[in-house]
């Protein structure tokens, strides 16, 4: 698919035409300009020649999950995952090709960074699945760090939200970040409805820096200060993601440290089972329960993330173009 030229072609068109074209792509879900009959011929030819609507994707089907490996117009590849909960469908989208941040537990981190995705390439991922399913939620939890591609991610969200295009409410869109502080602040100032998740994974900066090198640049203390400002300003919850790694961050001592920094009515700790990327071991069921119970007893809001996509390498942190 290649929609980069779309804006150039429609920029001189009247507003109603732009709306019409947006609707054709994102609501009528046309896959070929030939099938449109109500566009002026010259415009249709220009669209046909410059803006292909074909999405080049290979899909892998698992239990409750589908993964699409999408090849972009420059042959870069990204992965997008569809998750089917009982009553609703969530799409997990990538924001970059690879990732520069090299978190030790993450397969995408091992790939290194290729490039940021364009707005249209983010939309292409959602469109791919929208052509098959009705989509309820979007999470920016695929490959890459969304807040290092802030403008394209936010532009994509505008179109995901647009009544004329995807019509998905901002409250059903979540961004997960390692904590790029200036952009957490920016989001709190300009887009209060989008859900924010912060990847925490350790209760102190020493351990966090070992697992997530970016914690050197943005120390945990500063992440917490910025999070606090964000909730004060927006009155929105923040989800803190915490992967439980056996004998690394899962002791009751860690739980105690964590309970001190997560003691806020608007903070939710989301415990995540580690998907094996060969670096660590997942914490046992018993240890996970102990850890969770410890937090609960101290009145910390805590949930466990339901696992998706294990059978097709589409789980969190497993996206690395395995074929
Ligand atoms: N770069 C952003 C968003 C993409 S990662 C971020 O890191 O927040 C999406 C989620 O997958 C994050 O919470 C991340 O910590 C988690 N994740 C990464 N590797 C994982 C693994 N091996 N097992 C389970 N979750 C993992
Ligand atoms: Fe990048 Fe997120 Fe993976 Fe860390 S966990 S390497 S930030 S994608």
Coordinates of C-alpha atoms and ligand atoms in Angstrom, one line a residue:
X1 CA 0.0 0.0 0.0
X2 CA 1.2 3.5 -0.6
X3 CA -0.9 6.4 0.6
X4 CA 2.0 8.8 1.0
X5 CA 1.0 10.5 -2.3
X6 CA -2.6 10.7 -1.3
X7 CA -2.3 14.1 0.4
X8 CA -0.5 15.6 -2.6
X9 CA -3.2 14.4 -4.9
X10 CA -6.2 15.5 -2.9
X11 CA -4.7 18.8 -1.5
X12 CA -6.1 20.8 -4.4
X13 CA -9.5 19.1 -4.2
X14 CA -12.5 20.7 -2.4
X15 CA -13.1 19.6 1.2
X16 CA -16.1 17.4 0.3
X17 CA -13.9 15.4 -2.1
X18 CA -11.2 14.8 0.6
X19 CA -14.0 13.5 2.9
X20 CA -15.3 11.3 0.2
X21 CA -11.9 9.8 -0.5
X22 CA -11.2 9.2 3.2
X23 CA -14.5 7.5 3.5
X24 CA -13.9 5.3 0.5
X25 CA -10.6 4.1 1.9
X26 CA -11.4 3.8 5.6
X27 CA -15.1 3.1 5.7
X28 CA -16.2 1.6 2.4
X29 CA -12.9 -0.3 2.6
X30 CA -12.3 -0.3 -1.2
X31 CA -9.2 -2.2 -2.2
X32 CA -9.1 -1.0 -5.8
X33 CA -9.8 2.5 -7.2
X34 CA -11.3 0.8 -10.3
X35 CA -14.4 -0.1 -8.2
X36 CA -15.2 3.6 -7.5
X37 CA -17.7 5.1 -9.9
X38 CA -18.4 8.5 -8.4
X39 CA -15.0 10.2 -8.7
X40 CA -14.0 12.3 -11.7
X41 CA -12.1 10.1 -14.1
X42 CA -8.8 12.1 -14.1
X43 CA -8.7 12.1 -10.3
X44 CA -9.4 8.4 -10.2
X45 CA -6.6 7.7 -12.7
X46 CA -4.2 9.8 -10.6
X47 CA -5.2 7.9 -7.4
X48 CA -4.9 4.6 -9.3
X49 CA -1.4 5.4 -10.5
X50 CA 0.0 6.9 -7.3
X51 CA -1.7 5.4 -4.3
X52 CA -2.0 1.7 -4.3
X53 CA -4.6 0.3 -1.9
X54 CA -3.2 -3.3 -1.9
X55 CA -1.7 -4.3 1.4
X56 CA 1.2 -6.8 1.1
X57 CA 0.8 -9.0 4.2
X58 CA 1.3 -12.5 5.3
X59 CA -0.9 -13.7 8.1
X60 CA -0.4 -16.2 10.9
X61 CA -3.4 -17.5 12.8
X62 CA -3.4 -18.7 16.4
X63 CA -5.9 -19.2 19.2
X64 CA -7.7 -15.8 19.6
X65 CA -4.9 -14.1 17.7
X66 CA -3.9 -13.2 14.3
X67 CA -0.5 -11.7 13.3
X68 CA 0.1 -9.9 10.1
X69 CA 3.6 -9.4 8.7
X70 CA 3.3 -6.4 6.5
X71 CA 5.8 -5.5 3.8
X72 CA 6.0 -1.7 3.3
X73 CA 6.6 0.0 0.0
X74 CA 10.4 0.2 0.7
X75 CA 10.4 -3.5 1.6
X76 CA 10.8 -2.9 5.3
X77 CA 8.6 -5.2 7.4
X78 CA 6.5 -4.7 10.5
X79 CA 4.2 -6.8 12.5
X80 CA 0.6 -6.1 13.7
X81 CA -1.4 -8.3 16.0
X82 CA -5.2 -8.8 16.2
X83 CA -6.5 -10.0 19.6
X84 CA -10.0 -11.3 20.0
X85 CA -11.4 -10.9 23.5
X86 CA -14.9 -12.3 24.2
X87 CA -16.8 -9.4 22.9
X88 CA -14.3 -7.0 21.4
X89 CA -11.4 -6.9 19.1
X90 CA -8.1 -5.1 19.7
X91 CA -5.4 -4.3 17.2
X92 CA -1.8 -3.9 18.5
X93 CA 0.1 -1.7 16.1
X94 CA 3.8 -1.0 15.5
X95 CA 5.1 2.6 15.5
X96 CA 8.6 2.0 14.2
X97 CA 10.5 -0.5 12.1
X98 CA 12.6 -2.1 14.9
X99 CA 13.5 -0.1 18.1
X100 CA 16.5 1.7 19.2
X101 CA 16.1 1.2 22.9
X102 CA 17.4 -2.3 23.4
X103 CA 15.4 -3.4 26.5
X104 CA 17.0 -6.7 27.6
X105 CA 13.8 -8.7 27.6
X106 CA 12.4 -7.6 24.3
X107 CA 12.9 -9.3 20.9
X108 CA 12.1 -6.1 19.0
X109 CA 15.0 -4.4 20.9
X110 CA 17.4 -7.0 19.5
X111 CA 16.5 -5.9 15.9
X112 CA 17.9 -2.4 16.4
X113 CA 16.2 0.6 14.8
X114 CA 15.5 1.0 11.1
X115 CA 13.1 3.9 10.8
X116 CA 10.0 5.6 12.0
X117 CA 6.7 4.7 10.4
X118 CA 4.7 7.3 8.5
X119 CA 1.2 8.2 9.6
X120 CA -0.3 6.2 6.7
X121 CA 1.8 3.1 7.6
X122 CA 0.4 3.1 11.0
X123 CA -3.1 3.4 9.5
X124 CA -2.4 0.7 7.0
X125 CA -2.0 -1.8 9.9
X126 CA -5.4 -1.0 11.3
X127 CA -7.0 -1.0 7.9
X128 CA -5.6 -4.4 7.1
X129 CA -7.6 -5.9 10.0
X130 CA -10.6 -3.6 9.5
X131 CA -11.1 -5.2 6.1
X132 CA -11.8 -8.4 8.0
X133 CA -13.2 -7.5 11.4
X134 CA -15.0 -4.8 13.4
X135 CA -12.3 -3.2 15.5
X136 CA -13.0 -1.8 19.0
X137 CA -9.6 -0.9 20.5
X138 CA -6.2 0.1 19.4
X139 CA -3.0 -0.3 21.5
X140 CA 0.4 1.1 20.5
X141 CA 2.3 -1.9 21.9
X142 CA 3.8 -3.4 18.9
X143 CA 7.3 -2.8 17.6
X144 CA 9.0 0.4 18.5
X145 CA 8.7 3.3 20.9
X146 CA 5.6 5.4 20.0
X147 CA 6.9 8.5 21.8
X148 CA 10.0 8.6 19.7
X149 CA 7.6 8.9 16.7
X150 CA 5.2 11.2 18.4
X151 CA 3.9 13.3 15.5
X152 CA 3.1 10.4 13.2
X153 CA 1.5 8.5 16.1
X154 CA -0.7 11.4 17.1
X155 CA -1.6 12.2 13.4
X156 CA -2.6 8.6 13.0
X157 CA -4.8 8.7 16.1
X158 CA -6.6 11.8 14.7
X159 CA -7.6 9.7 11.7
X160 CA -8.4 6.7 13.8
X161 CA -10.7 8.9 15.8
X162 CA -12.2 10.8 12.8
X163 CA -15.9 10.1 12.3
X164 CA -15.3 10.1 8.6
X165 CA -12.6 7.4 8.8
X166 CA -12.2 4.8 11.6
X167 CA -14.5 6.5 14.2
X168 CA -12.7 4.9 17.1
X169 CA -13.1 6.8 20.4
X170 CA -9.8 8.2 21.9
X171 CA -10.8 6.4 25.1
X172 CA -10.3 3.2 23.3
X173 CA -6.8 4.0 22.2
X174 CA -3.8 3.3 24.4
X175 CA -0.1 4.3 24.0
X176 CA 2.6 2.4 25.8
X177 CA 5.9 4.2 26.4
X178 CA 9.1 3.6 28.3
X179 CA 8.7 7.1 29.6
X180 CA 9.9 9.7 27.1
X181 CA 9.1 12.5 29.6
X182 CA 8.7 15.5 27.3
X183 CA 6.1 13.6 25.3
X184 CA 4.2 12.4 28.4
X185 CA 3.9 16.0 29.3
X186 CA 2.8 16.9 25.7
X187 CA 0.2 14.2 25.7
X188 CA -1.2 15.5 29.0
X189 CA -1.4 19.0 27.6
X190 CA -3.0 18.2 24.3
X191 CA -4.7 14.8 24.3
X192 CA -6.2 14.0 27.7
X193 CA -8.5 11.2 26.5
X194 CA -5.9 8.8 25.1
X195 CA -4.9 6.1 27.6
X196 CA -1.3 6.1 28.8
X197 CA 0.7 3.1 29.8
X198 CA 4.3 3.3 31.1
X199 CA 6.7 0.4 31.0
X200 CA 8.2 0.2 34.5
X201 CA 9.6 -3.3 35.0
X202 CA 11.6 -2.5 38.1
X203 CA 11.0 -0.7 41.4
X204 CA 14.3 1.2 41.5
X205 CA 16.5 2.9 38.9
X206 CA 19.5 0.7 39.4
X207 CA 17.7 -2.4 38.4
X208 CA 15.6 -0.6 35.8
X209 CA 18.7 0.7 34.1
X210 CA 20.1 -2.9 33.8
X211 CA 16.9 -4.0 32.1
X212 CA 16.1 -0.8 30.2
X213 CA 19.2 1.3 29.1
X214 CA 16.9 4.3 28.4
X215 CA 16.5 4.6 32.2
X216 CA 19.9 6.2 32.2
X217 CA 18.6 9.1 30.2
X218 CA 15.2 9.2 31.9
X219 CA 15.7 8.0 35.5
X220 CA 12.8 6.3 37.3
X221 CA 12.5 9.2 39.8
X222 CA 11.9 11.6 36.9
X223 CA 9.4 9.2 35.3
X224 CA 7.5 9.1 38.5
X225 CA 7.5 12.9 38.9
X226 CA 6.2 13.4 35.3
X227 CA 3.6 10.7 35.9
X228 CA 2.4 12.5 39.0
X229 CA 2.1 15.8 37.1
X230 CA 0.2 14.0 34.3
X231 CA -2.4 12.5 36.6
X232 CA -2.8 15.8 38.5
X233 CA -3.4 17.6 35.3
X234 CA -5.6 15.1 33.5
X235 CA -7.2 13.1 36.3
X236 CA -6.7 10.1 34.1
X237 CA -5.3 6.7 35.2
X238 CA -1.9 5.5 34.2
X239 CA -1.1 1.8 33.7
X240 CA 2.3 0.8 34.8
X241 CA 3.5 -2.4 33.0
X242 CA 5.7 -4.8 35.0
X243 CA 7.0 -8.0 33.5
X244 CA 7.8 -10.5 36.2
X245 CA 11.3 -12.0 35.6
X246 CA 12.3 -14.9 37.7
X247 CA 14.8 -13.9 40.5
X248 CA 15.4 -10.5 38.8
X249 CA 12.5 -8.3 39.9
X250 CA 10.0 -10.6 41.5
X251 CA 10.9 -10.9 45.2
X252 CA 8.8 -9.6 48.0
X253 CA 11.4 -7.0 48.6
X254 CA 10.8 -5.7 45.1
X255 CA 7.1 -5.8 45.7
X256 CA 7.6 -3.7 48.8
X257 CA 9.6 -1.1 46.9
X258 CA 7.1 -1.2 44.2
X259 CA 4.1 -0.7 46.6
X260 CA 5.8 2.5 47.8
X261 CA 6.1 4.1 44.4
X262 CA 2.7 2.9 43.1
X263 CA 0.6 4.0 46.0
X264 CA -1.8 6.3 44.1
X265 CA -5.5 5.8 43.4
X266 CA -4.9 6.6 39.7
X267 CA -2.0 4.2 39.2
X268 CA -2.6 0.6 38.1
X269 CA 0.2 -2.0 38.1
X270 CA -0.3 -4.4 35.3
X271 CA 1.7 -7.6 35.9
X272 CA 2.9 -9.2 32.7
X273 CA 4.0 -12.7 32.2
X274 CA 7.4 -12.8 30.5
X275 CA 7.3 -14.2 26.9
X276 CA 10.5 -16.1 26.5
X277 CA 13.1 -14.3 24.4
X278 CA 15.9 -16.5 25.8
X279 CA 17.4 -13.9 28.2
X280 CA 15.3 -14.6 31.3
X281 CA 12.8 -17.0 32.9
X282 CA 9.2 -16.2 33.7
X283 CA 8.3 -16.1 37.3
X284 CA 6.3 -19.1 38.5
X285 CA 2.6 -19.0 39.1
X286 CA 3.1 -19.2 42.9
X287 CA 5.6 -16.3 42.9
X288 CA 3.4 -14.3 40.7
X289 CA 0.5 -14.8 43.1
X290 CA 2.6 -13.9 46.1
X291 CA 3.8 -10.7 44.4
X292 CA 0.3 -9.8 43.4
X293 CA -1.2 -10.5 46.8
X294 CA 1.5 -8.4 48.5
X295 CA 0.5 -5.4 46.4
X296 CA -3.2 -6.0 46.9
X297 CA -2.7 -6.1 50.7
X298 CA -1.1 -2.7 50.5
X299 CA -4.1 -1.4 48.5
X300 CA -2.2 -1.1 45.2
X301 CA -4.4 -1.4 42.1
X302 CA -3.1 -4.5 40.4
X303 CA -4.1 -6.5 37.4
X304 CA -2.6 -9.3 35.3
X305 CA -2.3 -9.1 31.6
X306 CA -4.2 -11.8 29.7
X307 CA -1.8 -13.5 27.4
X308 CA -2.3 -13.5 23.6
X309 CA -0.4 -14.9 20.7
X310 CA 2.0 -17.3 22.4
X311 CA 1.4 -19.9 19.7
X312 CA 2.4 -17.7 16.8
X313 CA 5.2 -15.5 18.3
X314 CA 2.8 -12.6 18.5
X315 CA 3.0 -12.0 22.2
X316 CA 4.4 -8.8 23.8
X317 CA 8.1 -8.5 23.1
X318 CA 8.2 -11.3 20.6
X319 CA 7.7 -9.3 17.5
X320 CA 10.9 -9.8 15.5
X321 CA 9.8 -11.0 12.1
X322 CA 10.2 -14.7 12.8
X323 CA 8.6 -16.5 9.8
Ligands
LIG1 N1 8.1 0.6 23.3 C1 7.0 0.6 24.1 C2 5.8 0.0 23.4 C3 6.0 -1.4 22.8 S1 6.4 -2.7 23.8 C4 7.2 0.1 25.4 O1 8.2 -0.6 25.7 O2 6.4 0.4 26.3 C5 4.9 -3.2 24.4 C6 4.9 -4.0 25.7 O3 5.5 -5.3 25.6 C7 5.7 -3.2 26.8 O4 5.0 -3.2 28.0 C8 6.9 -4.1 26.9 O5 7.5 -3.9 28.1 C9 6.3 -5.5 26.8 N2 7.3 -6.5 26.5 C10 8.5 -6.4 25.9 N3 9.2 -7.6 25.9 C11 8.4 -8.5 26.5 C12 8.5 -9.9 26.8 N4 9.5 -10.6 26.4 N5 7.5 -10.5 27.5 C13 6.4 -9.8 27.8 N6 6.2 -8.5 27.6 C14 7.2 -7.8 26.9
LIG2 FE1 11.7 -1.0 22.3 FE2 9.5 -1.3 23.9 FE3 11.0 -3.4 23.1 FE4 12.0 -1.7 24.9 S1 10.2 -3.0 25.2 S2 13.1 -2.5 23.1 S3 11.1 0.2 24.1 S4 9.8 -2.0 21.8

